[in-house]
mmCIF file of C-alpha atoms in Angstrom:
data_model
loop_
_atom_site.group_PDB
_atom_site.id
_atom_site.type_symbol
_atom_site.label_atom_id
_atom_site.label_comp_id
_atom_site.label_asym_id
_atom_site.label_seq_id
_atom_site.Cartn_x
_atom_site.Cartn_y
_atom_site.Cartn_z
ATOM 1 C CA MET A 168 34.082 -9.245 -17.097
ATOM 2 C CA PHE A 169 37.411 -8.109 -15.640
ATOM 3 C CA ALA A 170 35.640 -5.506 -13.479
ATOM 4 C CA VAL A 171 33.336 -8.181 -12.026
ATOM 5 C CA LEU A 172 36.308 -10.446 -11.283
ATOM 6 C CA LYS A 173 38.139 -7.601 -9.594
ATOM 7 C CA LEU A 174 35.122 -6.737 -7.447
ATOM 8 C CA ALA A 175 34.523 -10.413 -6.601
ATOM 9 C CA SER A 176 38.081 -10.834 -5.371
ATOM 10 C CA LYS A 177 37.613 -7.744 -3.217
ATOM 11 C CA VAL A 178 34.271 -8.605 -1.594
ATOM 12 C CA LEU A 179 33.851 -12.389 -1.566
ATOM 13 C CA THR A 180 35.542 -14.517 1.068
ATOM 14 C CA GLU A 181 35.958 -17.438 -1.343
ATOM 15 C CA GLN A 182 38.236 -17.058 -4.345
ATOM 16 C CA TYR A 183 36.835 -18.458 -7.581
ATOM 17 C CA ASN A 184 38.456 -19.448 -10.848
ATOM 18 C CA PRO A 185 37.770 -16.621 -13.338
ATOM 19 C CA THR A 186 36.486 -19.101 -15.917
ATOM 20 C CA LEU A 187 33.585 -19.864 -13.568
ATOM 21 C CA PHE A 188 32.195 -16.359 -14.060
ATOM 22 C CA THR A 189 32.442 -16.701 -17.843
ATOM 23 C CA TYR A 190 30.765 -20.097 -17.679
ATOM 24 C CA PHE A 191 27.817 -18.755 -15.652
ATOM 25 C CA TYR A 192 27.431 -15.762 -17.942
ATOM 26 C CA GLU A 193 27.540 -17.851 -21.107
ATOM 27 C CA SER A 194 25.281 -20.622 -19.815
ATOM 28 C CA CYS A 195 22.681 -18.349 -18.219
ATOM 29 C CA PRO A 196 23.098 -14.683 -19.238
ATOM 30 C CA TRP A 197 19.716 -13.698 -17.782
ATOM 31 C CA GLY A 198 20.996 -14.839 -14.354
ATOM 32 C CA PHE A 199 24.104 -12.629 -14.402
ATOM 33 C CA TRP A 200 23.481 -8.979 -13.540
ATOM 34 C CA THR A 201 25.738 -6.058 -12.789
ATOM 35 C CA ALA A 202 25.159 -2.615 -11.303
ATOM 36 C CA HIS A 203 27.101 0.373 -12.553
ATOM 37 C CA GLN A 204 27.795 3.901 -11.441
ATOM 38 C CA TYR A 205 29.563 6.218 -13.861
ATOM 39 C CA GLN A 206 30.478 3.204 -16.037
ATOM 40 C CA ARG A 207 32.119 1.450 -13.079
ATOM 41 C CA VAL A 208 30.883 -1.948 -11.844
ATOM 42 C CA ILE A 209 29.698 -1.493 -8.258
ATOM 43 C CA GLY A 210 27.828 -4.766 -7.813
ATOM 44 C CA PHE A 211 26.943 -8.103 -9.342
ATOM 45 C CA ILE A 212 24.704 -11.099 -8.759
ATOM 46 C CA VAL A 213 24.789 -14.598 -10.251
ATOM 47 C CA GLY A 214 21.935 -17.063 -10.187
ATOM 48 C CA VAL A 215 21.313 -20.227 -12.170
ATOM 49 C CA PRO A 216 18.399 -22.618 -12.626
ATOM 50 C CA PHE A 217 18.937 -26.247 -11.711
ATOM 51 C CA THR A 218 15.516 -27.461 -12.846
ATOM 52 C CA ASN A 219 12.426 -25.857 -14.397
ATOM 53 C CA ASP A 220 11.232 -24.629 -11.003
ATOM 54 C CA PHE A 221 14.373 -24.542 -8.824
ATOM 55 C CA ALA A 222 17.274 -22.084 -8.908
ATOM 56 C CA LYS A 223 20.156 -20.969 -6.723
ATOM 57 C CA ILE A 224 21.681 -17.602 -6.152
ATOM 58 C CA LEU A 225 25.369 -18.421 -6.259
ATOM 59 C CA MET A 226 26.974 -15.103 -5.408
ATOM 60 C CA ILE A 227 26.287 -11.447 -4.848
ATOM 61 C CA GLY A 228 28.835 -8.733 -4.293
ATOM 62 C CA VAL A 229 28.647 -4.982 -3.800
ATOM 63 C CA ASP A 230 31.525 -2.535 -3.563
ATOM 64 C CA PRO A 231 31.980 -1.717 0.146
ATOM 65 C CA LEU A 232 31.621 2.012 -0.600
ATOM 66 C CA MET A 233 28.212 1.334 -2.173
ATOM 67 C CA GLN A 234 26.814 -1.009 0.466
ATOM 68 C CA ARG A 235 23.680 0.080 2.333
ATOM 69 C CA LYS A 236 22.651 2.157 -0.689
ATOM 70 C CA LYS A 237 20.140 -0.341 -2.138
ATOM 71 C CA VAL A 238 22.533 -1.692 -4.798
ATOM 72 C CA GLY A 239 22.313 -5.255 -3.465
ATOM 73 C CA SER A 240 18.551 -4.978 -3.064
ATOM 74 C CA LEU A 241 18.121 -3.794 -6.647
ATOM 75 C CA LEU A 242 20.305 -6.602 -7.991
ATOM 76 C CA LEU A 243 18.458 -9.193 -5.917
ATOM 77 C CA GLN A 244 15.043 -7.899 -6.984
ATOM 78 C CA ARG A 245 16.111 -7.937 -10.635
ATOM 79 C CA LEU A 246 17.229 -11.552 -10.432
ATOM 80 C CA LEU A 247 14.129 -12.609 -8.497
ATOM 81 C CA THR A 248 11.986 -10.980 -11.188
ATOM 82 C CA GLU A 249 13.831 -12.988 -13.848
ATOM 83 C CA PHE A 250 13.195 -16.170 -11.875
ATOM 84 C CA ARG A 251 9.524 -15.281 -11.470
ATOM 85 C CA ASP A 252 9.153 -14.531 -15.188
ATOM 86 C CA LYS A 253 10.570 -17.990 -15.917
ATOM 87 C CA GLN A 254 8.138 -19.509 -13.371
ATOM 88 C CA ILE A 255 10.891 -20.662 -11.055
ATOM 89 C CA SER A 256 9.217 -20.944 -7.683
ATOM 90 C CA THR A 257 11.929 -22.338 -5.415
ATOM 91 C CA ILE A 258 15.027 -20.204 -4.925
ATOM 92 C CA GLU A 259 17.822 -20.970 -2.491
ATOM 93 C CA LEU A 260 21.255 -19.684 -1.557
ATOM 94 C CA GLU A 261 23.974 -20.465 0.936
ATOM 95 C CA VAL A 262 25.438 -17.971 3.365
ATOM 96 C CA ALA A 263 28.154 -18.286 5.995
ATOM 97 C CA VAL A 264 26.737 -18.805 9.482
ATOM 98 C CA SER A 265 29.002 -16.016 10.737
ATOM 99 C CA ASN A 266 27.842 -13.490 8.112
ATOM 100 C CA ALA A 267 25.165 -11.786 10.200
ATOM 101 C CA LYS A 268 24.985 -8.786 7.869
ATOM 102 C CA ALA A 269 24.182 -10.950 4.839
ATOM 103 C CA ILE A 270 21.715 -13.107 6.779
ATOM 104 C CA LYS A 271 19.837 -9.975 7.879
ATOM 105 C CA PHE A 272 19.882 -8.678 4.278
ATOM 106 C CA TYR A 273 18.389 -11.911 2.942
ATOM 107 C CA GLN A 274 15.799 -12.089 5.719
ATOM 108 C CA LYS A 275 14.730 -8.549 4.813
ATOM 109 C CA HIS A 276 14.077 -9.907 1.310
ATOM 110 C CA ASN A 277 11.906 -12.826 2.477
ATOM 111 C CA PHE A 278 14.537 -15.559 2.712
ATOM 112 C CA VAL A 279 14.370 -17.958 5.656
ATOM 113 C CA ILE A 280 16.986 -20.334 7.032
ATOM 114 C CA THR A 281 16.058 -23.919 6.219
ATOM 115 C CA GLU A 282 19.206 -25.945 6.811
ATOM 116 C CA GLU A 283 22.774 -25.815 8.111
ATOM 117 C CA PHE A 284 25.801 -27.450 6.489
ATOM 118 C CA SER A 285 29.041 -28.158 8.330
ATOM 119 C CA ASN A 286 32.346 -27.322 6.631
ATOM 120 C CA PHE A 287 30.599 -25.868 3.591
ATOM 121 C CA TYR A 288 33.257 -23.332 2.636
ATOM 122 C CA GLN A 289 36.896 -23.851 1.658
ATOM 123 C CA ASN A 290 37.983 -22.452 5.024
ATOM 124 C CA GLY A 291 35.829 -25.014 6.866
ATOM 125 C CA GLU A 292 33.131 -22.558 7.866
ATOM 126 C CA ASP A 293 29.534 -23.707 8.186
ATOM 127 C CA ALA A 294 26.743 -22.335 6.011
ATOM 128 C CA TYR A 295 23.013 -21.875 6.169
ATOM 129 C CA THR A 296 20.778 -22.660 3.244
ATOM 130 C CA MET A 297 18.162 -19.946 2.916
ATOM 131 C CA ARG A 298 14.999 -20.288 0.846
ATOM 132 C CA TRP A 299 12.992 -17.472 -0.650
ATOM 133 C CA ASN A 300 9.382 -17.140 0.482
ATOM 134 C CA GLY A 301 8.181 -15.211 -2.557
ATOM 135 C CA PHE A 302 7.117 -11.689 -3.341
ATOM 136 C CA ARG A 303 5.111 -9.962 -0.621
#
């Protein structure tokens, strides 16, 4: 878990209490995935169900040296497959309005912007809610 925390503090703009990661892993282990290279954590994704057919992707992070090498795509596809297998049909996430790279990544994976929230993040930045349009 320490390696995930270390990577999260490196790649996420928000800083999270370490116990949050443990809580997500313990409460929904099938929604917590990591990617490894040579036994080193190079990426992670966390998603949790809120109801029987609705879930959120809470965070995804990939080591900057491993970005644009399909690590994020593989993690996202793995989590989406888990959601599908559990018959969760509605999947959402939030992304900073200014994070064009992430927005493009999610759009490439069939997410669409559905809503905008003002002052969503700790730093006051706005966020988009994006919803997944399913496997194509």
